[in-house]
Coordinates of C-alpha atoms in Angstrom, one line a residue:
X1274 CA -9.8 16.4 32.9
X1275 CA -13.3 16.5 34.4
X1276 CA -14.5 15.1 37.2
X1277 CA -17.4 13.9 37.8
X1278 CA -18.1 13.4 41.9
X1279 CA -20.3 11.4 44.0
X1280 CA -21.6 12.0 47.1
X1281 CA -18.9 10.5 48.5
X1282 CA -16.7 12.7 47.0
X1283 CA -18.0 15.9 48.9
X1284 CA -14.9 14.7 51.8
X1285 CA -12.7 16.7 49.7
X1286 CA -14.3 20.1 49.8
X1287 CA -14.9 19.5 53.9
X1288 CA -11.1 20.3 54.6
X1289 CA -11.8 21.1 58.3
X1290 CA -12.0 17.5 58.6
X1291 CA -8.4 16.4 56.6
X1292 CA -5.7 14.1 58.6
X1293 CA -3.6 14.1 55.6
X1294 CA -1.3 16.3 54.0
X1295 CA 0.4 15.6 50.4
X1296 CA 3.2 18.1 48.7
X1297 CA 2.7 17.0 45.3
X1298 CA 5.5 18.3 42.2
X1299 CA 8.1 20.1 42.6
X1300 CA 9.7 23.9 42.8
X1301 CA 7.2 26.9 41.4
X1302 CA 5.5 23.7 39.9
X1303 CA 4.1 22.2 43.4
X1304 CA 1.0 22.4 45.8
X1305 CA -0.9 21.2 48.9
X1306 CA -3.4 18.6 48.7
X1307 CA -5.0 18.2 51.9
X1308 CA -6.9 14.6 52.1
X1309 CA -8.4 11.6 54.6
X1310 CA -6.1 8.9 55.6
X1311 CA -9.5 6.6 56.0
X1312 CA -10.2 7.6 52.0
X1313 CA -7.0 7.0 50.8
X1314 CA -6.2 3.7 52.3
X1315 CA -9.3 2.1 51.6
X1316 CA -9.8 3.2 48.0
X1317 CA -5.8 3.4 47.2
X1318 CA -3.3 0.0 47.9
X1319 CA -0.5 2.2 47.3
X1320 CA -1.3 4.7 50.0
X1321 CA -1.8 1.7 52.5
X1322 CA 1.3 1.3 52.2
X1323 CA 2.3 5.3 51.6
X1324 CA 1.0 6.5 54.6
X1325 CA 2.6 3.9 57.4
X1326 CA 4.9 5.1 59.6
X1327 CA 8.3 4.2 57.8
X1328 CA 6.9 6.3 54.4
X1329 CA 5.1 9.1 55.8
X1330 CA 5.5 11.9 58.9
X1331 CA 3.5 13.7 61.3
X1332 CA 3.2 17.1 62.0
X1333 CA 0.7 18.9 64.0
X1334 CA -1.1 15.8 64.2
X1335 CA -1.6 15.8 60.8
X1336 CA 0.4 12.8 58.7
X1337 CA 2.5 14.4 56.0
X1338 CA 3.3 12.4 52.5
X1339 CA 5.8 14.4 49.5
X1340 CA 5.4 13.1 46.1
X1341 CA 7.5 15.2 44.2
X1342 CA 7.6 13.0 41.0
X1343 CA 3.9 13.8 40.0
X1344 CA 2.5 17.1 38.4
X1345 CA 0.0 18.9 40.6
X1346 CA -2.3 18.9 37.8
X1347 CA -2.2 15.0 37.7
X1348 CA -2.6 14.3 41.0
X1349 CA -5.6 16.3 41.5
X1350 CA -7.3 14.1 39.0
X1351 CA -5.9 11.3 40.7
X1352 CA -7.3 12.6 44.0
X1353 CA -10.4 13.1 42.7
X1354 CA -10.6 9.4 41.2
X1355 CA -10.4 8.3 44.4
X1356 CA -12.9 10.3 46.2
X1357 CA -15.4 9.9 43.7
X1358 CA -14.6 6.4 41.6
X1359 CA -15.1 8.5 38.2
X1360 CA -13.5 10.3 35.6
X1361 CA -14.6 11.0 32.6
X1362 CA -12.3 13.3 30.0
X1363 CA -13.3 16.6 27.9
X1364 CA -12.4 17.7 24.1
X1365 CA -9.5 19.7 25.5
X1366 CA -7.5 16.9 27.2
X1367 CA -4.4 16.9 25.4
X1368 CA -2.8 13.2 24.5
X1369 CA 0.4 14.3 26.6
X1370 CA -2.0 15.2 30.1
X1371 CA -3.3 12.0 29.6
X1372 CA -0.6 10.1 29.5
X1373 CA 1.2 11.3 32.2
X1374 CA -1.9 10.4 34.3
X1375 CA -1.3 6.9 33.0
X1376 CA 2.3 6.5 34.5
X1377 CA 0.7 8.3 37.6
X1378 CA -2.2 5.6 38.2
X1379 CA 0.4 2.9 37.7
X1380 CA 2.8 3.9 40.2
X1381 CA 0.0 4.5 42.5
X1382 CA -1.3 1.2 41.9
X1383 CA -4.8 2.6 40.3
X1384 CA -4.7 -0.3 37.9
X1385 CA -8.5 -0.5 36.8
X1386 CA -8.5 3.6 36.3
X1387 CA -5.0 2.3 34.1
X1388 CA -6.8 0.4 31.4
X1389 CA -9.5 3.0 31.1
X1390 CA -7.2 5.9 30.2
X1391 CA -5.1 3.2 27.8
X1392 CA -8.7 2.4 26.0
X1393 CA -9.1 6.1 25.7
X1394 CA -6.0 7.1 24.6
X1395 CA -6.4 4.5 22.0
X1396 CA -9.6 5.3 20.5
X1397 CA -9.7 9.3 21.1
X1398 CA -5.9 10.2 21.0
X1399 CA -4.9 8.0 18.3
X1400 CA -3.0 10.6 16.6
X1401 CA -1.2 11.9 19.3
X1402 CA -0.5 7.9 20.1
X1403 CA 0.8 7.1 16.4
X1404 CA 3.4 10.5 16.5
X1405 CA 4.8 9.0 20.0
X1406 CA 5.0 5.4 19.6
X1407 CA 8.3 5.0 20.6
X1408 CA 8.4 7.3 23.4
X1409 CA 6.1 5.5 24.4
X1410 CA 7.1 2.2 23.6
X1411 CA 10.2 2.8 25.7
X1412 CA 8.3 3.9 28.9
X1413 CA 6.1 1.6 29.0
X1414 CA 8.1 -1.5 28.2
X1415 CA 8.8 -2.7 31.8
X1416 CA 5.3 -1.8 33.1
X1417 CA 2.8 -4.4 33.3
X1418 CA -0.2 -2.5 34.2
X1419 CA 0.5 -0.5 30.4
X1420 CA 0.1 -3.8 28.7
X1421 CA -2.4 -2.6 26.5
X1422 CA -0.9 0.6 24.9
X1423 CA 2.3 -1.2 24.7
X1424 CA 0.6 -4.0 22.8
X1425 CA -1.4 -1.5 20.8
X1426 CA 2.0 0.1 19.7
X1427 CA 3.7 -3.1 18.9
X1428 CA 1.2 -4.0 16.6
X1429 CA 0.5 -0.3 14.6
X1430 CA 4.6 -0.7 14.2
X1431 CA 4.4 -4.4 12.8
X1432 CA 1.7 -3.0 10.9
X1433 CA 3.6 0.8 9.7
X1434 CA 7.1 -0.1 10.3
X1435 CA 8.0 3.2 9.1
X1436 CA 6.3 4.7 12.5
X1437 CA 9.7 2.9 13.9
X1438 CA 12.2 2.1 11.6
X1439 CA 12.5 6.4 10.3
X1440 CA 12.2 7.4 13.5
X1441 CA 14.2 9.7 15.0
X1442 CA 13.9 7.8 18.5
X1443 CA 14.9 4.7 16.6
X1444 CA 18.6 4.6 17.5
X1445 CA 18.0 5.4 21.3
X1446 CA 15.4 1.8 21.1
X1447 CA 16.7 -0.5 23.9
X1448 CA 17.9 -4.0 22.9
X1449 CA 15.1 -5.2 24.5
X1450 CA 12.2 -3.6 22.6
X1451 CA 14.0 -4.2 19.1
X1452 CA 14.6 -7.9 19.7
X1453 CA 10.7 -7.9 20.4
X1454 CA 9.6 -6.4 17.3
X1455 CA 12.3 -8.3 15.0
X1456 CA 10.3 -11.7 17.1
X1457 CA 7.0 -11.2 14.8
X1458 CA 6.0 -12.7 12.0
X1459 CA 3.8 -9.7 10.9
X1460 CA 6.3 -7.1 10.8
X1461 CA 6.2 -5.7 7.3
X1462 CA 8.8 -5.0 5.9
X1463 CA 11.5 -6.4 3.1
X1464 CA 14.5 -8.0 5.1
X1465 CA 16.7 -6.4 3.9
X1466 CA 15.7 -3.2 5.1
X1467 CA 15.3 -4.8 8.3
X1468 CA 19.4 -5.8 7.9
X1469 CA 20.4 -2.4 7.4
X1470 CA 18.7 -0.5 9.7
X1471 CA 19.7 -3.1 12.7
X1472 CA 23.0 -2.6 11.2
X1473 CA 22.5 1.3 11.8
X1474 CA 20.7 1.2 14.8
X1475 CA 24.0 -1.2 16.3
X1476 CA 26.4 0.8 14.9
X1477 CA 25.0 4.3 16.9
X1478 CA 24.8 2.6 20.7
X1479 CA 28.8 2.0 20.3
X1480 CA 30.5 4.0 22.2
X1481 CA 33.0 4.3 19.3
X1482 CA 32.7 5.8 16.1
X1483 CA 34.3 2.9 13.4
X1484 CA 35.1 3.6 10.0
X1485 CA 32.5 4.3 7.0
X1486 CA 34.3 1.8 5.0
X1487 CA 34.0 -1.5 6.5
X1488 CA 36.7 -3.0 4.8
X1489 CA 39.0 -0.7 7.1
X1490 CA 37.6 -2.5 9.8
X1491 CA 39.9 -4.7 12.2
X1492 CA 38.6 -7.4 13.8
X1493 CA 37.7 -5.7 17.4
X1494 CA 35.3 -3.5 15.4
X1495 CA 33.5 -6.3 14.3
X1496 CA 33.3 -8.0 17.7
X1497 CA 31.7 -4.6 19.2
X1498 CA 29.1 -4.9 16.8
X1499 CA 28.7 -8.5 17.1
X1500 CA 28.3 -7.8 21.2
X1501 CA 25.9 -5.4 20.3
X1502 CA 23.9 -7.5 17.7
X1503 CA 24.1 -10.7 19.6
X1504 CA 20.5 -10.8 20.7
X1505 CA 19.2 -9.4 16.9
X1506 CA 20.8 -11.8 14.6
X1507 CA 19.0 -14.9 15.5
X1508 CA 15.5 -12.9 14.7
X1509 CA 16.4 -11.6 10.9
X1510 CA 15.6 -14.5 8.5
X1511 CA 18.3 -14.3 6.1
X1512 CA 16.3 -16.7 4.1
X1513 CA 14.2 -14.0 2.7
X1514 CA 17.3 -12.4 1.7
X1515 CA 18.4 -13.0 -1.8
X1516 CA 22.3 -13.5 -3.0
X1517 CA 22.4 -10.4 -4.5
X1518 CA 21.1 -8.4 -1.6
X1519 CA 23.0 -10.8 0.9
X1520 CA 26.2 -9.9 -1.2
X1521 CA 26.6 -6.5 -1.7
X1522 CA 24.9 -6.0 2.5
X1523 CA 25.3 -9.0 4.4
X1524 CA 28.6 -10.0 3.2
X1525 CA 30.7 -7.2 4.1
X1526 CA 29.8 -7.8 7.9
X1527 CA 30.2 -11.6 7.9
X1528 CA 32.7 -11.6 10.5
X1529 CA 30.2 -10.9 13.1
X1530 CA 28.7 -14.4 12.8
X1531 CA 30.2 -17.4 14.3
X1532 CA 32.5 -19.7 11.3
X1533 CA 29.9 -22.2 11.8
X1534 CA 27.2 -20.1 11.1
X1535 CA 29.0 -18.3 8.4
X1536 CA 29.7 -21.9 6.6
X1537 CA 26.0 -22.6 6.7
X1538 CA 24.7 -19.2 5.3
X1539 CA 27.4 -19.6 2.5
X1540 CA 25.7 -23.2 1.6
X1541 CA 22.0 -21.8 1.8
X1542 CA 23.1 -19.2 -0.7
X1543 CA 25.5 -21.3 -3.1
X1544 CA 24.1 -24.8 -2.9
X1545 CA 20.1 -23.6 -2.5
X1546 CA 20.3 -25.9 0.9
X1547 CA 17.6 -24.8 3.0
X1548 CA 18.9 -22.4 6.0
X1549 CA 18.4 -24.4 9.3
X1550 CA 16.7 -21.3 11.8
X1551 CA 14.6 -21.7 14.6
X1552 CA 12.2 -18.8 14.0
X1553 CA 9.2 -19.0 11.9
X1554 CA 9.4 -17.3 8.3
X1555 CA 7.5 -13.5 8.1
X1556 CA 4.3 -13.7 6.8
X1557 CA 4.4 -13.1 2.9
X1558 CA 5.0 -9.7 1.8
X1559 CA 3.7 -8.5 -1.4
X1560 CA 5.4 -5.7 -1.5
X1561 CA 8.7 -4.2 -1.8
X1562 CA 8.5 -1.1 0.3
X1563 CA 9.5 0.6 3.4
X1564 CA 6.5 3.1 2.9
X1565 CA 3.4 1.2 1.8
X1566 CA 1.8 -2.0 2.9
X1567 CA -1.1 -4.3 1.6
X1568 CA -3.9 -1.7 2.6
X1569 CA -2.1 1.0 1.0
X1570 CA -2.1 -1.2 -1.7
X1571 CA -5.7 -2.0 -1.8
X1572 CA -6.8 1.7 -1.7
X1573 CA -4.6 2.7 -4.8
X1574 CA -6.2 0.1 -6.9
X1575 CA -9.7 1.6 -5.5
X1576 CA -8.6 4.8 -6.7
X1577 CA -7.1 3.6 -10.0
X1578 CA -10.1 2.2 -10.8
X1579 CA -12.3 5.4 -9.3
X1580 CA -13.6 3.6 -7.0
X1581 CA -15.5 1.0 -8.3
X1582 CA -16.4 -2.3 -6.2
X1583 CA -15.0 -3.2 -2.5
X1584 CA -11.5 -2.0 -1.8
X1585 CA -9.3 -4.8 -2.6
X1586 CA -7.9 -7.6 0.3
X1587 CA -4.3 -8.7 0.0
X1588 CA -5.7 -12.0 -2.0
X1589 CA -7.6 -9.8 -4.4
X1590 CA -5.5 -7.7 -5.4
X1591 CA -5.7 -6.3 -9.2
X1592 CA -2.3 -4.6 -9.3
X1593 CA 1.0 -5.7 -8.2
X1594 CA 3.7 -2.9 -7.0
X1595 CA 7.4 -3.4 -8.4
X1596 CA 9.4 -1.0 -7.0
X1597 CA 11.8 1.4 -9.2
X1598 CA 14.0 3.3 -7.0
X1599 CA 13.8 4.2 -3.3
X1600 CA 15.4 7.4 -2.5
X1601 CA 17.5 5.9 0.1
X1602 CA 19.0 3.2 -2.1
X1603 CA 19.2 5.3 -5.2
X1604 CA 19.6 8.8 -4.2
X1605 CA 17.6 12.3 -4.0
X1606 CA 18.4 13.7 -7.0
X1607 CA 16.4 14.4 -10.7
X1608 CA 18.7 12.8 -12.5
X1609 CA 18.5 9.4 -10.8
X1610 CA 14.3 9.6 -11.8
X1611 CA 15.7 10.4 -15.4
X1612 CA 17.5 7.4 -15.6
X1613 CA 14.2 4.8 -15.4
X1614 CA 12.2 3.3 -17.6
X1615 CA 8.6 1.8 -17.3
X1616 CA 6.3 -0.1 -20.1
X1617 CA 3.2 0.2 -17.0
X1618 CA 2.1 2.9 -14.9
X1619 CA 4.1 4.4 -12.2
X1620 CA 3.1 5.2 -8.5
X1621 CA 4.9 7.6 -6.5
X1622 CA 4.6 7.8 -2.7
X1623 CA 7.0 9.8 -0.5
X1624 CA 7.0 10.7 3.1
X1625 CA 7.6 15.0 4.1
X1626 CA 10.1 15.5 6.4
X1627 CA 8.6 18.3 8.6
X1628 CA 5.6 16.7 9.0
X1629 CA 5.8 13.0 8.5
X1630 CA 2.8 13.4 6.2
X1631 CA 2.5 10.8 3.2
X1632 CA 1.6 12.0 -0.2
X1633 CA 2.2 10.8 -3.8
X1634 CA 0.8 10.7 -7.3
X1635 CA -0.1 8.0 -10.1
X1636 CA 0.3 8.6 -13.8
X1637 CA -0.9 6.3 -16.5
X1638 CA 1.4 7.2 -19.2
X1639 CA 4.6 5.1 -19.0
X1640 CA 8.3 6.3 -19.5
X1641 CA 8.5 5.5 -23.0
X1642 CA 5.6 7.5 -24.1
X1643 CA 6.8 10.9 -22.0
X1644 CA 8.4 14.1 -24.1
X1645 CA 11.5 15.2 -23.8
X1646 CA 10.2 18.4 -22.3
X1647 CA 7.1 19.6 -21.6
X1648 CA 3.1 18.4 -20.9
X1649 CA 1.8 15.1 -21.4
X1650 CA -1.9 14.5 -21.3
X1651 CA -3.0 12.1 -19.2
X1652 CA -7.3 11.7 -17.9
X1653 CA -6.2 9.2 -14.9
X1654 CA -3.6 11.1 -13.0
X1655 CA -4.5 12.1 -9.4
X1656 CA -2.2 13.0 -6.2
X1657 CA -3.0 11.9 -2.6
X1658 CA -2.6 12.4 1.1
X1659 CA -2.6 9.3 3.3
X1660 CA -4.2 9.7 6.4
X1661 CA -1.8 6.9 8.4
X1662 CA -3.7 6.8 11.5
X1663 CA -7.5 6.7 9.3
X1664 CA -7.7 5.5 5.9
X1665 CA -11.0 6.1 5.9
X1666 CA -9.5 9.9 6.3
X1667 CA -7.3 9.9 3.1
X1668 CA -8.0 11.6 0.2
X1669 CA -7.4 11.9 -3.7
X1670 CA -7.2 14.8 -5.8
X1671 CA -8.1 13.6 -9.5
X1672 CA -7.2 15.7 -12.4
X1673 CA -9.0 18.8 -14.0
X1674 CA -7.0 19.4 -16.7
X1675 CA -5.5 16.4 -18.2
X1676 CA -3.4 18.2 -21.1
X1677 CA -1.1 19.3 -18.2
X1678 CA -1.5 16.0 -16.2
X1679 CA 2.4 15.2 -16.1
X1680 CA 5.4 17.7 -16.3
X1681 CA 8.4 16.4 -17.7
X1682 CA 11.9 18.0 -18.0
X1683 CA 15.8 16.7 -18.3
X1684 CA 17.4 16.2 -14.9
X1685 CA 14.1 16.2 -12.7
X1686 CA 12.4 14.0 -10.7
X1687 CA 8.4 13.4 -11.3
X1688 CA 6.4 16.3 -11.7
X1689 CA 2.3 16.8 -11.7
X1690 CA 0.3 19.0 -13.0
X1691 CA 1.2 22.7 -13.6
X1692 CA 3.4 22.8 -9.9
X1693 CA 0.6 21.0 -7.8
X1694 CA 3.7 18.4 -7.1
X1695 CA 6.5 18.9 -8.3
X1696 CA 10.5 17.6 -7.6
X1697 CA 13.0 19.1 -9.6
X1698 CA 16.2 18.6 -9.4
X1699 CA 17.2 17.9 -5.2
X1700 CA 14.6 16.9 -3.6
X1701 CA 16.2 18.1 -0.2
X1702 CA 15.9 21.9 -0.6
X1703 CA 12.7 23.0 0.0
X1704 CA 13.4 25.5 -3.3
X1705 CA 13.1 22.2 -5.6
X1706 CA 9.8 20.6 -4.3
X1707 CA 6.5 22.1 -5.0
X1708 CA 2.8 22.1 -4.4
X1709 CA 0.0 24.6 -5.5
X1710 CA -2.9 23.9 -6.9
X1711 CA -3.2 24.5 -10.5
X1712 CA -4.0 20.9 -12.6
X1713 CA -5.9 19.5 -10.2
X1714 CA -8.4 19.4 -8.0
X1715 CA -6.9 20.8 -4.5
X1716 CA -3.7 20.9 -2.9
X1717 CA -2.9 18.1 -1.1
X1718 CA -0.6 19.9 1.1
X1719 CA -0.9 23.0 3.0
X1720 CA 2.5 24.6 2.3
X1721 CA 3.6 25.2 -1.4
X1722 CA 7.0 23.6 -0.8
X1723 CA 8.9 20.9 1.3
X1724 CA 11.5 18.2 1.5
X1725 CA 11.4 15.0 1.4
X1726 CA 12.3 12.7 3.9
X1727 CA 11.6 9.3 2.0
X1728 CA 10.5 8.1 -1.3
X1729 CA 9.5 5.4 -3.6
X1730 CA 8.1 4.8 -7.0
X1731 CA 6.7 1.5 -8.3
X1732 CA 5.6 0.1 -11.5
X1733 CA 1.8 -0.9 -11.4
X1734 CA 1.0 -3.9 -13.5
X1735 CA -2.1 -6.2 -14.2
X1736 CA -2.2 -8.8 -11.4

């Protein structure tokens, strides 16, 4: 970080004058700072406090201070914030550096520096801010001065649940943070995927491993996860669950609700008697998807029809999505692709597991036109990359040779072009999954093959 110092800030060159001296970090990783008590206790609450007799020594008539907790490199920014009442951030500051001088100015009390660095991590380390969102999340949960970030990354998950929900980090989420996020009415996402991955996420923070097959399960198994779920289950509205869903999901864990609740959720679902909660319902949700939400939604009809008028709103929409299959639900395999059949066009969208990017293709031929093997021609195929941090950042690759738009072969998943993405037969071996450029305009991603961590494919009717 650069600093930018006042005159003021000349005290800290003059070290023949210091009173203070502060071992900052620890081991190989520490140094010296040398500093004025009359500077730091003026322009710093934290080291009024610090520096009084009970927290601090002296030595050599100097007053000594260890901070072992804070990187040298931090506190020197730090320092120099409080000499010169500026800081101001270069191109190379890396989202990490940045953030650990966050934490730093909270625990030293720098509260106004604190919501600068949050507005700049927010507008010039977005990226870095969207691939640690729960990290994140989790440190800053308890810290008021963070409110900001916190609040920032509350919203971007109610807003790309997937940032959350197919996270790694997901099943170390404290009950706290969870209950907060199952609390708003704008997260987006189809109950019951919120159901199962609570169920998931529950299931993990036992300290017991119970049986795959809940029908083994004895009664003490489901009170664990009951314990476990008990501040979760009042926030998932299993009104917007249907009796399918709620049947072949839900059901199998009843015994984790209370008889009188269980009673009442069998009449909502039997008798069509409305579900007495105490939350208010999600707002609506065109979509069923784990992966894609309205805007995603808006900027494929753009595309579909290249790009003509404003990018649609939620309202407007031309298209509506029906999903097909989700590789979660259905599987990873060819053969479970071979199996569906569409009268519209179909929309893939799938998530890379190395990389978290999001990619996908849209063909207008439907299922019942394809060949059994071999091309089919199609003039309004294209692929994409999703930028999820910047839409304005995404991009489409349209078709350059239409009579090898789509790929179609027995036992494989949806192919485009001649390679430029293909999924064969498993879509988790990197062997089966493809993409050079060939049909269409560029490659979309950089390496020629991948696995997938996440897909869908919808049907895209007239609105």
């Amino acid at each position: 970080m650069k600093i930018e110092f006042s005159k003021g800030s000349v005290l800290i060159r003059n070290v023949g004058e210091y009173d203070v001296k502060i071992y900052v970090g620890q081991g190989e990783c520490s140094k010296m700072f040398r500093a004025h008590t009359v500077i730091l206790t003026t322009r710093c609450e934290y080291f009024k406090i610090a520096l009084s007799n009970t927290w601090a020594t002296q030595e050599g008539g100097s007053t000594v201070f260890v901070k072992p907790n804070i990187h040298p490199t931090v506190f020197n920014s730090v320092l120099s914030y409080i000499y010169s009442c500026k800081l101001c951030f270069v191109e190379e500051d890396s989202g990490p550096d940045i953030y650990d001088l966050l934490l730093a100015c909270d625990e030293l009390m720098l509260h106004e520096l604190a919501i600068h660095i949050q507005e700049h991590l927010i507008r010039q380390n977005v990226d870095w801010v969207n691939e640690n969102l729960v990290t994140i999340l989790r440190s800053t949960w308890l810290i008021p001065t963070c409110n900001m970030i916190r609040q920032f990354c509350v919203e971007k998950i109610c807003d790309d649940p997937w940032l959350l929900f197919a996270s790694d980090k997901f099943y170390q989420v404290e009950d706290e943070i969870l209950v907060a996020i199952l609390q708003r009415e704008d997260l987006s996402l189809p109950e019951m995927y919120i159901w199962n991955n609570v169920i998931k996420w529950a299931t993990s923070q036992l300290n017991v491993e119970l049986d795959s097959n809940v029908s083994k399960w004895e009664l003490k198994d489901f009170a664990l996860l009951e314990e476990k779920m008990h501040k979760c289950l009042p926030h998932i509205r299993l009104n917007n669950i249907d009796m399918e869903e709620y049947y072949h999901n839900v059901r199998p864990f009843k015994k984790i609700f209370s008889e009188q609740m269980q009673e009442r959720i069998e009449e909502f679902y039997f008798t069509g008697r409305k579900l007495d909660i105490s939350y208010n319902p999600r707002l609506p949700f065109i979509i069923d998807s784990c992966l894609i939400k309205y805007e995603h939604a808006a900027l494929f009809a753009h595309w579909i029809n290249r790009g003509e008028g404003k990018v649609s709103t939620r309202e407007k929409n031309p298209f509506n999505f029906r999903l097909l299959i989700r590789g979660s639900d259905n599987g990873f395999c060819g053969e479970v692709y071979d199996r569906i059949r569409f009268e519209y066009p179909a929309l893939l969208v799938l998530i890379l597991t190395d990389s978290g990017e999001m990619i996908g293709g849209y063909q207008r031929i439907n299922s019942y036109y394809w060949k059994m093997f071999g091309y089919d021609y199609d003039r309004e195929s294209f692929l994409f990359r999703i930028n999820r941090a910047d839409f304005k950042r995404s991009v489409i690759s349209r078709v350059v040779r239409p009579t090898h738009a789509v790929y179609n072969q027995q036992g494989w998943g949806p192919c485009f072009g001649e390679g430029d993405l293909w999924l064969k037969r498993h879509f988790r071996v990197s062997e089966e999954c493809v993409c050079r450029k060939a049909s269409y305009e560029f490659q979309i991603v950089r390496d020629e093959s991948f696995t997938v961590k996440e897909y869908e494919i919808f049907e895209v009717t007239p609105a």
